[in-house]
PDB file of C-alpha atoms in Angstrom:
ATOM      1  CA  MET A  18     -13.571   5.484  -5.568  1.00  0.00           C
ATOM      2  CA  LYS A  19      -9.510   5.560  -4.302  1.00  0.00           C
ATOM      3  CA  THR A  20      -7.039   1.987  -4.521  1.00  0.00           C
ATOM      4  CA  ILE A  21      -4.440   1.418  -2.868  1.00  0.00           C
ATOM      5  CA  LYS A  22      -2.024  -1.647  -4.328  1.00  0.00           C
ATOM      6  CA  VAL A  23       0.359  -3.435  -1.666  1.00  0.00           C
ATOM      7  CA  LEU A  24       3.394  -4.752  -3.444  1.00  0.00           C
ATOM      8  CA  GLY A  25       6.014  -7.667  -2.313  1.00  0.00           C
ATOM      9  CA  SER A  26       6.436 -10.975  -2.187  1.00  0.00           C
ATOM     10  CA  GLY A  27       4.082 -11.602   1.559  1.00  0.00           C
ATOM     11  CA  CYS A  28       7.460 -10.612   3.998  1.00  0.00           C
ATOM     12  CA  LYS A  29       6.482  -9.783   7.106  1.00  0.00           C
ATOM     13  CA  LYS A  30       7.193  -6.081   6.293  1.00  0.00           C
ATOM     14  CA  CYS A  31       4.904  -6.202   3.262  1.00  0.00           C
ATOM     15  CA  ILE A  32       1.994  -8.093   5.513  1.00  0.00           C
ATOM     16  CA  ARG A  33       2.247  -5.629   7.834  1.00  0.00           C
ATOM     17  CA  THR A  34       2.440  -2.395   5.680  1.00  0.00           C
ATOM     18  CA  GLU A  35      -1.314  -4.049   4.458  1.00  0.00           C
ATOM     19  CA  GLU A  36      -2.491  -3.914   7.848  1.00  0.00           C
ATOM     20  CA  LEU A  37      -1.035  -0.760   8.732  1.00  0.00           C
ATOM     21  CA  ILE A  38      -2.938   1.168   5.697  1.00  0.00           C
ATOM     22  CA  ARG A  39      -6.070  -1.148   6.292  1.00  0.00           C
ATOM     23  CA  LYS A  40      -6.754  -0.159   9.852  1.00  0.00           C
ATOM     24  CA  GLU A  41      -6.663   3.682   9.456  1.00  0.00           C
ATOM     25  CA  ILE A  42      -8.791   2.985   6.152  1.00  0.00           C
ATOM     26  CA  GLN A  43     -10.961   1.454   9.102  1.00  0.00           C
ATOM     27  CA  THR A  44     -10.367   5.023  12.107  1.00  0.00           C
ATOM     28  CA  ALA A  45     -10.938   7.197   9.628  1.00  0.00           C
ATOM     29  CA  ASN A  46     -14.180   5.443   8.495  1.00  0.00           C
ATOM     30  CA  LEU A  47     -13.894   5.390   4.280  1.00  0.00           C
ATOM     31  CA  GLU A  48     -13.848   3.125   1.685  1.00  0.00           C
ATOM     32  CA  ILE A  49     -11.099   2.355  -0.245  1.00  0.00           C
ATOM     33  CA  THR A  50     -10.579  -0.618  -2.177  1.00  0.00           C
ATOM     34  CA  VAL A  51      -7.625  -2.189  -0.640  1.00  0.00           C
ATOM     35  CA  SER A  52      -4.394  -5.393  -2.380  1.00  0.00           C
ATOM     36  CA  LYS A  53      -1.767  -7.336  -2.815  1.00  0.00           C
ATOM     37  CA  VAL A  54       0.275  -7.972  -5.407  1.00  0.00           C
ATOM     38  CA  THR A  55       2.831 -10.566  -4.723  1.00  0.00           C
ATOM     39  CA  GLN A  56       2.992 -11.623  -8.299  1.00  0.00           C
ATOM     40  CA  PRO A  57       6.934 -10.595  -9.481  1.00  0.00           C
ATOM     41  CA  GLU A  58       5.988  -9.478 -13.171  1.00  0.00           C
ATOM     42  CA  GLU A  59       2.971  -7.075 -11.604  1.00  0.00           C
ATOM     43  CA  ILE A  60       4.429  -5.204  -9.403  1.00  0.00           C
ATOM     44  CA  MET A  61       7.736  -4.857 -11.981  1.00  0.00           C
ATOM     45  CA  ARG A  62       5.667  -3.404 -14.325  1.00  0.00           C
ATOM     46  CA  TYR A  63       5.860   0.055 -11.093  1.00  0.00           C
ATOM     47  CA  GLN A  64       9.173  -0.541 -11.672  1.00  0.00           C
ATOM     48  CA  VAL A  65       9.056  -0.161  -7.731  1.00  0.00           C
ATOM     49  CA  LEU A  66      13.279  -1.865  -7.106  1.00  0.00           C
ATOM     50  CA  SER A  67      12.132  -2.388  -3.534  1.00  0.00           C
ATOM     51  CA  THR A  68       9.525  -4.207  -1.120  1.00  0.00           C
ATOM     52  CA  PRO A  69       6.917  -2.905   0.293  1.00  0.00           C
ATOM     53  CA  ALA A  70       5.779  -1.321  -1.978  1.00  0.00           C
ATOM     54  CA  VAL A  71       2.237   1.050  -2.221  1.00  0.00           C
ATOM     55  CA  VAL A  72       0.458   2.607  -5.345  1.00  0.00           C
ATOM     56  CA  VAL A  73      -2.293   4.918  -4.519  1.00  0.00           C
ATOM     57  CA  ASP A  74      -4.563   5.420  -7.295  1.00  0.00           C
ATOM     58  CA  GLU A  75      -1.669   3.496  -9.992  1.00  0.00           C
ATOM     59  CA  LYS A  76       0.969   5.553  -8.734  1.00  0.00           C
ATOM     60  CA  VAL A  77       4.195   4.979  -6.836  1.00  0.00           C
ATOM     61  CA  VAL A  78       4.027   7.133  -3.183  1.00  0.00           C
ATOM     62  CA  HIS A  79       6.085   4.557  -1.067  1.00  0.00           C
ATOM     63  CA  SER A  80       8.421   1.971  -1.642  1.00  0.00           C
ATOM     64  CA  GLY A  81      11.398   0.195   1.147  1.00  0.00           C
ATOM     65  CA  SER A  82       9.991   0.283   4.295  1.00  0.00           C
ATOM     66  CA  ILE A  83       7.131   0.031   6.574  1.00  0.00           C
ATOM     67  CA  PRO A  84       4.799   3.516   5.898  1.00  0.00           C
ATOM     68  CA  GLU A  85       4.031   5.638   8.478  1.00  0.00           C
ATOM     69  CA  PRO A  86       0.027   5.833  10.044  1.00  0.00           C
ATOM     70  CA  GLY A  87       0.499   9.480   9.065  1.00  0.00           C
ATOM     71  CA  LYS A  88       2.166   9.709   5.157  1.00  0.00           C
ATOM     72  CA  ILE A  89      -1.042   6.367   5.092  1.00  0.00           C
ATOM     73  CA  ARG A  90      -2.870   9.360   6.479  1.00  0.00           C
ATOM     74  CA  GLN A  91      -2.371  11.912   3.890  1.00  0.00           C
ATOM     75  CA  TRP A  92      -2.745   8.999   1.156  1.00  0.00           C
ATOM     76  CA  LEU A  93      -6.526   8.336   2.275  1.00  0.00           C
ATOM     77  CA  GLN A  94      -7.562  12.610   0.866  1.00  0.00           C
TER      78      GLN A  94
END
């Protein structure tokens, strides 16, 4: 099963990113685990300099802004 992590401190952009990802998963009727990572030590483990960041199956695919829905759909495939 695919897993997605949203890295961020809990800012509005981080919350919006998680909402968009969950919405696209629901729209596509997929079973994908989404979690939020807020611990700075764990975020640093991914060597991310700006948040929100998105990790798909332990690979950083995006950081520093709210991703576009089309980009999210590509990650879900």
